[in-house]
Short mmCIF file of C-alpha atoms and ligand atoms in Angstrom, two decimals:
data_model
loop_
_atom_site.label_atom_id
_atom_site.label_comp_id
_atom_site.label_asym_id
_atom_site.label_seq_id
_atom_site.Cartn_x
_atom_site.Cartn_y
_atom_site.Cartn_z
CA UNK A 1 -8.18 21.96 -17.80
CA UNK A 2 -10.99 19.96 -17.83
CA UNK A 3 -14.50 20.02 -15.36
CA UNK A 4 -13.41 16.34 -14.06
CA UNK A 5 -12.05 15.84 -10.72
CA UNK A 6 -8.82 14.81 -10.14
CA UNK A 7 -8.44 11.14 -9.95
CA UNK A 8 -5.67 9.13 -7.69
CA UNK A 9 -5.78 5.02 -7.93
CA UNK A 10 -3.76 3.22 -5.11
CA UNK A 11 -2.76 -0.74 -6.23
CA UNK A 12 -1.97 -2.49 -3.57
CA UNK A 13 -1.71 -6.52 -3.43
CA UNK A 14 -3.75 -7.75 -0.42
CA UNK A 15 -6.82 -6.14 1.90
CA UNK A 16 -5.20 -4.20 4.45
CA UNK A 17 -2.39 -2.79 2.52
CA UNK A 18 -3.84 0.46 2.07
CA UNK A 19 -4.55 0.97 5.74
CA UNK A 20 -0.91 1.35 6.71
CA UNK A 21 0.55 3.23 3.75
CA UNK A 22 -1.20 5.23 1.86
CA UNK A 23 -4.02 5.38 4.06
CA UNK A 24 -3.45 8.72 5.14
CA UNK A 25 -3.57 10.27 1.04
CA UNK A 26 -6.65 8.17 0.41
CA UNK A 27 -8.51 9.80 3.49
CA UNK A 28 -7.04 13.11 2.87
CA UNK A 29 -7.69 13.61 -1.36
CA UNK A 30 -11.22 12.48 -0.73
CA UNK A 31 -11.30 14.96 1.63
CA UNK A 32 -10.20 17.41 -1.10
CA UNK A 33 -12.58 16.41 -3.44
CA UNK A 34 -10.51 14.13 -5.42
CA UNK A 35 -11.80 10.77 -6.86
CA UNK A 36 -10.08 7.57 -5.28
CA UNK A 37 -9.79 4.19 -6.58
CA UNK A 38 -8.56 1.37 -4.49
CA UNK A 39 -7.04 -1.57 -6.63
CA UNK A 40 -6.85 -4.35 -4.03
CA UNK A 41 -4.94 -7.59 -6.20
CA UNK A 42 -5.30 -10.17 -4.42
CA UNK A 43 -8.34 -11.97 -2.06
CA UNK A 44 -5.89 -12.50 0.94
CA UNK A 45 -6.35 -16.08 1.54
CA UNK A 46 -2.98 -16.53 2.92
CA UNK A 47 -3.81 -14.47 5.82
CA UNK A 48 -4.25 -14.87 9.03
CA UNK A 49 -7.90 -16.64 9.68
CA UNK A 50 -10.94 -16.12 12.08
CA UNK A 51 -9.17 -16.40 16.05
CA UNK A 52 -5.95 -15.63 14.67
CA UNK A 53 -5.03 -19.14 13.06
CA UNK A 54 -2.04 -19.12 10.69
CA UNK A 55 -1.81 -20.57 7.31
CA UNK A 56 -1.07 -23.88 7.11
CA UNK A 57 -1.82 -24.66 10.73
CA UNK A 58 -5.18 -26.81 11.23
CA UNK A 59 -8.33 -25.25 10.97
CA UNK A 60 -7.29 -22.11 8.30
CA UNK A 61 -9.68 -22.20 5.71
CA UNK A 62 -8.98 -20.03 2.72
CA UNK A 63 -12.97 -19.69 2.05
CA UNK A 64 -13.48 -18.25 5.48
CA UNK A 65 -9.86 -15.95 5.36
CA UNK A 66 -11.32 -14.55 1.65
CA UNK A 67 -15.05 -13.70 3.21
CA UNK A 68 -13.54 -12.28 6.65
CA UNK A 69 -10.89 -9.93 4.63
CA UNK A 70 -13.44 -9.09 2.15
CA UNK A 71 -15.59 -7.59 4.99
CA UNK A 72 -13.05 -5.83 6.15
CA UNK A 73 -11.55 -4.34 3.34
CA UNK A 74 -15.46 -3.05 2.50
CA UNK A 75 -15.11 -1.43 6.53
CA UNK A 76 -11.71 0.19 5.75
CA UNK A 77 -12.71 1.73 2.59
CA UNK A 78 -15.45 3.33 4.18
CA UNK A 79 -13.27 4.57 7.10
CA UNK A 80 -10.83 6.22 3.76
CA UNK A 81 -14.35 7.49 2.27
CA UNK A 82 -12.50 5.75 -1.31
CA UNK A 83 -14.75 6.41 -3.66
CA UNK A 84 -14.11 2.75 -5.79
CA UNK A 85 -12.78 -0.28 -4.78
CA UNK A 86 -12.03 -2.80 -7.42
CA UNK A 87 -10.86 -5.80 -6.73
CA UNK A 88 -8.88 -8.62 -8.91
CA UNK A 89 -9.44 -10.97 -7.20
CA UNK A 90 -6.32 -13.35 -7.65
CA UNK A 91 -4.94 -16.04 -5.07
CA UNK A 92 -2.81 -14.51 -2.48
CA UNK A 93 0.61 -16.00 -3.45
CA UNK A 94 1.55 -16.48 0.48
CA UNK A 95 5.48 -15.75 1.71
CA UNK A 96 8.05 -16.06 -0.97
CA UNK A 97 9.23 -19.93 -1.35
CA UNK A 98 5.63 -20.92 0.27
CA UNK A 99 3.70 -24.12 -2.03
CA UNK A 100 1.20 -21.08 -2.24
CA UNK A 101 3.38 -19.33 -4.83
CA UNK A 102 2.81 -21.71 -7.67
CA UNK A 103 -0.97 -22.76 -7.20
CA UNK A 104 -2.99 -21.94 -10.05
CA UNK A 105 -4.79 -18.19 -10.02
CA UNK A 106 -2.24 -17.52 -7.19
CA UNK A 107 -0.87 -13.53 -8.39
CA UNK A 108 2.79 -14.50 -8.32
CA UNK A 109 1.76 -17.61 -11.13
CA UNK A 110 -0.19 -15.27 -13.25
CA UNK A 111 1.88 -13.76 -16.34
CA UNK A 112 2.82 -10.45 -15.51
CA UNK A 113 1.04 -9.33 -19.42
CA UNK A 114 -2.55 -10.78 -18.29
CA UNK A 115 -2.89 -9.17 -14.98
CA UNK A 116 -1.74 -6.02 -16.55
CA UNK A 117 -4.42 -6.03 -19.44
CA UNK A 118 -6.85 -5.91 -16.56
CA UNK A 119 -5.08 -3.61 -14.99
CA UNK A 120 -4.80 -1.21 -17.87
CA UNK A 121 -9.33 -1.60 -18.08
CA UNK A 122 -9.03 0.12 -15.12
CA UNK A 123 -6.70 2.86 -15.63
CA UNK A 124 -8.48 3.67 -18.80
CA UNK A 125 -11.84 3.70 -17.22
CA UNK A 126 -10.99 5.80 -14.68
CA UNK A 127 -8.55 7.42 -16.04
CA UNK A 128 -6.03 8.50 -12.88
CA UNK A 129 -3.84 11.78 -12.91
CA UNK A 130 -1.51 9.71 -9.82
CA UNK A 131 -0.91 6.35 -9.31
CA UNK A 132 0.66 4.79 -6.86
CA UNK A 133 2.36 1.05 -5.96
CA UNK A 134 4.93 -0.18 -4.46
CA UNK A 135 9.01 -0.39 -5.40
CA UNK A 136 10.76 -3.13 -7.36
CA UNK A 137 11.01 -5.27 -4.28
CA UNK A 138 7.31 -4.59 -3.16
CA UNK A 139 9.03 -2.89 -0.08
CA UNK A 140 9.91 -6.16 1.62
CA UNK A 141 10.05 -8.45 -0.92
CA UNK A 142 6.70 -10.23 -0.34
CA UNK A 143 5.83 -11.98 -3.91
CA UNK A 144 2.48 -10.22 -4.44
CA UNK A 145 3.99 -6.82 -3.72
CA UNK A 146 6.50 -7.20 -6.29
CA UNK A 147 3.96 -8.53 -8.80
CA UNK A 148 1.87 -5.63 -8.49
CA UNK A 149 4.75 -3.31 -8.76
CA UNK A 150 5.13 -5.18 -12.26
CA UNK A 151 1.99 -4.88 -13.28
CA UNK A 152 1.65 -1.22 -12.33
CA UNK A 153 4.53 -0.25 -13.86
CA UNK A 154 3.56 -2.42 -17.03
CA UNK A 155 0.00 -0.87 -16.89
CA UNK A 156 1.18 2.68 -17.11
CA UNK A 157 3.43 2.13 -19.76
CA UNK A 158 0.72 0.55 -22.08
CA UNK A 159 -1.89 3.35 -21.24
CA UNK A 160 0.21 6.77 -20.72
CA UNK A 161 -2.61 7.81 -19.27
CA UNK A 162 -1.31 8.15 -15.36
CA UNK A 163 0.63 12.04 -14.97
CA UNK A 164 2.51 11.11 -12.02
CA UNK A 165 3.61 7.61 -10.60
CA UNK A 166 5.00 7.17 -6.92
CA UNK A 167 6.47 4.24 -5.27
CA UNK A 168 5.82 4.39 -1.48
CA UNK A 169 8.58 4.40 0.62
CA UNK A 170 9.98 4.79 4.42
CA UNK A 171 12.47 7.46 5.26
CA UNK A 172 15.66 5.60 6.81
CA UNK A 173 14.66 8.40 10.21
CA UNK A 174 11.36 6.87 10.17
CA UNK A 175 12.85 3.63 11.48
CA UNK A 176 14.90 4.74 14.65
CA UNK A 177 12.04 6.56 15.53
CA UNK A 178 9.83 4.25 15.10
CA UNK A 179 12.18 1.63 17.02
CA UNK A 180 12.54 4.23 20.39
CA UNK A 181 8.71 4.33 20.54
CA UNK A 182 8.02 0.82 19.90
CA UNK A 183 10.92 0.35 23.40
CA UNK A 184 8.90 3.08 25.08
CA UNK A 185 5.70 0.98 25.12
CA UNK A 186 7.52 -2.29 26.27
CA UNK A 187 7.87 -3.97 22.70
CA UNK A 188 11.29 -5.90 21.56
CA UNK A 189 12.53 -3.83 18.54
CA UNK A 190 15.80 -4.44 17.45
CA UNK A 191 17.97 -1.68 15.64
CA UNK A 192 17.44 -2.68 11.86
CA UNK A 193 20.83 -4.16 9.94
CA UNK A 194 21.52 -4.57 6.56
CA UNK A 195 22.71 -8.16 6.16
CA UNK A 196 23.56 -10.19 2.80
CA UNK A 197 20.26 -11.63 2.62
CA UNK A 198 18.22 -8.80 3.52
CA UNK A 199 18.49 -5.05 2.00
CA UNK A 200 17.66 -2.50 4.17
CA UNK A 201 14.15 -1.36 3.90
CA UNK A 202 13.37 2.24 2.97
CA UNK A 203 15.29 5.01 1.72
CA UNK A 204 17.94 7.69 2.90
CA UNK A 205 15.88 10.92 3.57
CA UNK A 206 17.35 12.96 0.97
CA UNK A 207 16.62 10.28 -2.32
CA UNK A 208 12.84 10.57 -0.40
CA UNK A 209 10.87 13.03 -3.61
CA UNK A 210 7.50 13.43 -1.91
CA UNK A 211 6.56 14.06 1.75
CA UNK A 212 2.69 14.50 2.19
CA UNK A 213 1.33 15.60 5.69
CA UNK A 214 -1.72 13.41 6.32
CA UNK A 215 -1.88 13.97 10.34
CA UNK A 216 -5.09 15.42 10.33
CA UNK A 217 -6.45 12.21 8.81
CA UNK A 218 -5.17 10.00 11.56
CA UNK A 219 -8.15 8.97 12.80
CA UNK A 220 -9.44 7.57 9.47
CA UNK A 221 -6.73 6.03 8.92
CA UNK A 222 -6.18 4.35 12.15
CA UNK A 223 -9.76 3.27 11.86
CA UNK A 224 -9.07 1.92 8.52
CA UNK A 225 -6.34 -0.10 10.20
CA UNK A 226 -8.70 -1.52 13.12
CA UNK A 227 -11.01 -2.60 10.53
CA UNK A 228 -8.20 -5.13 9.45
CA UNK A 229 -7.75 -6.11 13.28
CA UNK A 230 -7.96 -9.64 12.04
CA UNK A 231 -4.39 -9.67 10.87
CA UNK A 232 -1.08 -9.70 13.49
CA UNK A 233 0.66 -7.49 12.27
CA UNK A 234 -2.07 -5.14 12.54
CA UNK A 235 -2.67 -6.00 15.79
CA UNK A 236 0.81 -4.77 16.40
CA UNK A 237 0.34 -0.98 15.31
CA UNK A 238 -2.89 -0.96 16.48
CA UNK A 239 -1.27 -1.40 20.15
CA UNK A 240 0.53 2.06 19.56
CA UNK A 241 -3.13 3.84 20.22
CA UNK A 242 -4.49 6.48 17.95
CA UNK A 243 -2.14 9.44 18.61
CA UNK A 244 0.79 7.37 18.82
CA UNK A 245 0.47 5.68 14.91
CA UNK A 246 -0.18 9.17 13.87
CA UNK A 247 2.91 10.56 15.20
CA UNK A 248 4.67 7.90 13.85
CA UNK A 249 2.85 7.08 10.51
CA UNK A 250 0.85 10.22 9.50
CA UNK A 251 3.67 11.35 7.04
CA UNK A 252 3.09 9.48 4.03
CA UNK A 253 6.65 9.43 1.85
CA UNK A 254 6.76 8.54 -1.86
CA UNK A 255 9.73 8.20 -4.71
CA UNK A 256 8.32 10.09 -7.67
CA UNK A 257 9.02 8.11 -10.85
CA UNK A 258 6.81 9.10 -13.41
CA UNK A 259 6.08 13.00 -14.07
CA UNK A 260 5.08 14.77 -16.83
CA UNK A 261 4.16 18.00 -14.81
CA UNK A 262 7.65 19.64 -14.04
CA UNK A 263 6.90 19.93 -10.49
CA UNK A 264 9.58 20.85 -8.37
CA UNK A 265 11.21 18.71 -6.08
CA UNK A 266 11.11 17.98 -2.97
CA UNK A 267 7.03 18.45 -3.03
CA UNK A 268 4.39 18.20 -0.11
CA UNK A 269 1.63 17.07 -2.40
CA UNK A 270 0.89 14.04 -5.14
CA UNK A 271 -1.34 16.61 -7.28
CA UNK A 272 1.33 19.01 -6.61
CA UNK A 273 1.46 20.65 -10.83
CA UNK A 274 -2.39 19.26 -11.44
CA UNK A 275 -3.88 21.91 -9.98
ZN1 ZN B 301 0.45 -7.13 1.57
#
């Protein structure tokens, strides 16, 4: 054992994806005296801009998108108390099939080898016990999700450095709960299908490795979420009130992938076999 805190680095692909997530671990292991690094991949441009005016409709200026999400990701990271951000910076790649995909220094164009080389800096700078990123289909399937599952995963696997890797993840429960409260406060929420073109989302309770109670950070973490109050879908969960999006979101699930501590499973804790 060494005198160095314990280190967990969160990559997510656009500001405001660590709000709703893995919000609740980033508030709670500073809390606990653990170093936290936000990776934030892209600079968001595709979002939703100042008065709520979607991409591609007239008046959304990338520039001003960038600068407001910038802002706010600097608000929200104070609200986690993460102890360093770094951001890379690369052109949010949009929906899948939008133009946005294949403009140049967009994340989805940029070879999966030279955004994890930069990636890989990081990890050996800091040097992170847990890291954590999304699954194969960057939950949903949104382009700049999946690339920074890629370059995670790639990332790890150059440095070794990371003890334990998590995907996050939804428990299948999560959803019908989620869908009676969502009726309870007037809001059309349909019973989620599997079709052909869409897989479900989530993951049967039981294949869930990693359950971590972040409740008491609820307030953090719904203030990291107001900070992003820019963004719809935000606005959304934001309408739930505080108490309410910590009922429903202040369990904080994860697939354990990597591990090289022989922790049991199921565990209640990231850094459970670190310390
Ligand atoms: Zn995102």
């Amino acid at each position: 054992m060494t005198d160095r805190s314990l280190t967990l680095m969160a990559v997510h692909a656009h500001p405001d994806d660590e709000a709703t997530s893995t919000g609740g671990v980033l508030a709670r292991y500073a809390a606990e005296g653990v170093t936290t690094v936000l990776v934030t991949c892209t600079d968001g441009g595709c979002g939703d801009g100042p008065g709520g005016i979607k991409p591609g409709d007239p008046g959304h200026d990338p520039k001003a998108v960038i600068e407001m999400r910038r802002a706010e990701l600097a608000a929200s990271c104070e609200a986690l108390k993460v102890t360093h951000l770094e951001t890379l910076d690369y052109g949010d790649s949009g929906m899948m099939g939008w133009v946005t995909n294949d403009a140049p220094g967009a994340f989805w164009n940029t070879p999966v080898a030279e955004a994890a080389g930069r990636l890989a800096e990081l990890i050996r700078r800091y040097r992170p016990d847990v890291v954590v990123t999304y699954d194969e289909n960057g939950f949903y399937g949104h382009p700049d999700h999946i690339q920074a599952h890629r370059i995670t995963m790639a990332a790890v696997e150059q440095t070794g450095i990371p003890a334990k890797v998590y995907w996050t993840t939804v428990p299948r429960s999560a959803f019908q709960q989620f869908g009676t409260v969502m009726r309870e406060i007037g809001v059309e929420f349909p019973e989620p299908e599997a079709t052909d073109e869409m897989p479900a989302l989530g993951l049967p309770d039981d294949e869930i490795t990693t359950w971590v109670d972040t409740r008491g950070y609820g307030g953090q973490k719904f203030a990291s979420l107001a900070a992003h109050a820019s963004q719809a879908e935000n606005i959304f969960f934001l309408r739930l009130g505080q108490e309410r999006f910590t009922e429903l979101m202040g369990m904080e699930t994860f697939v354990r992938v990597r591990d090289t501590t022989g922790a049991a499973k199921p565990e209640d804790d990231l850094f459970a076999g670190l310390r």
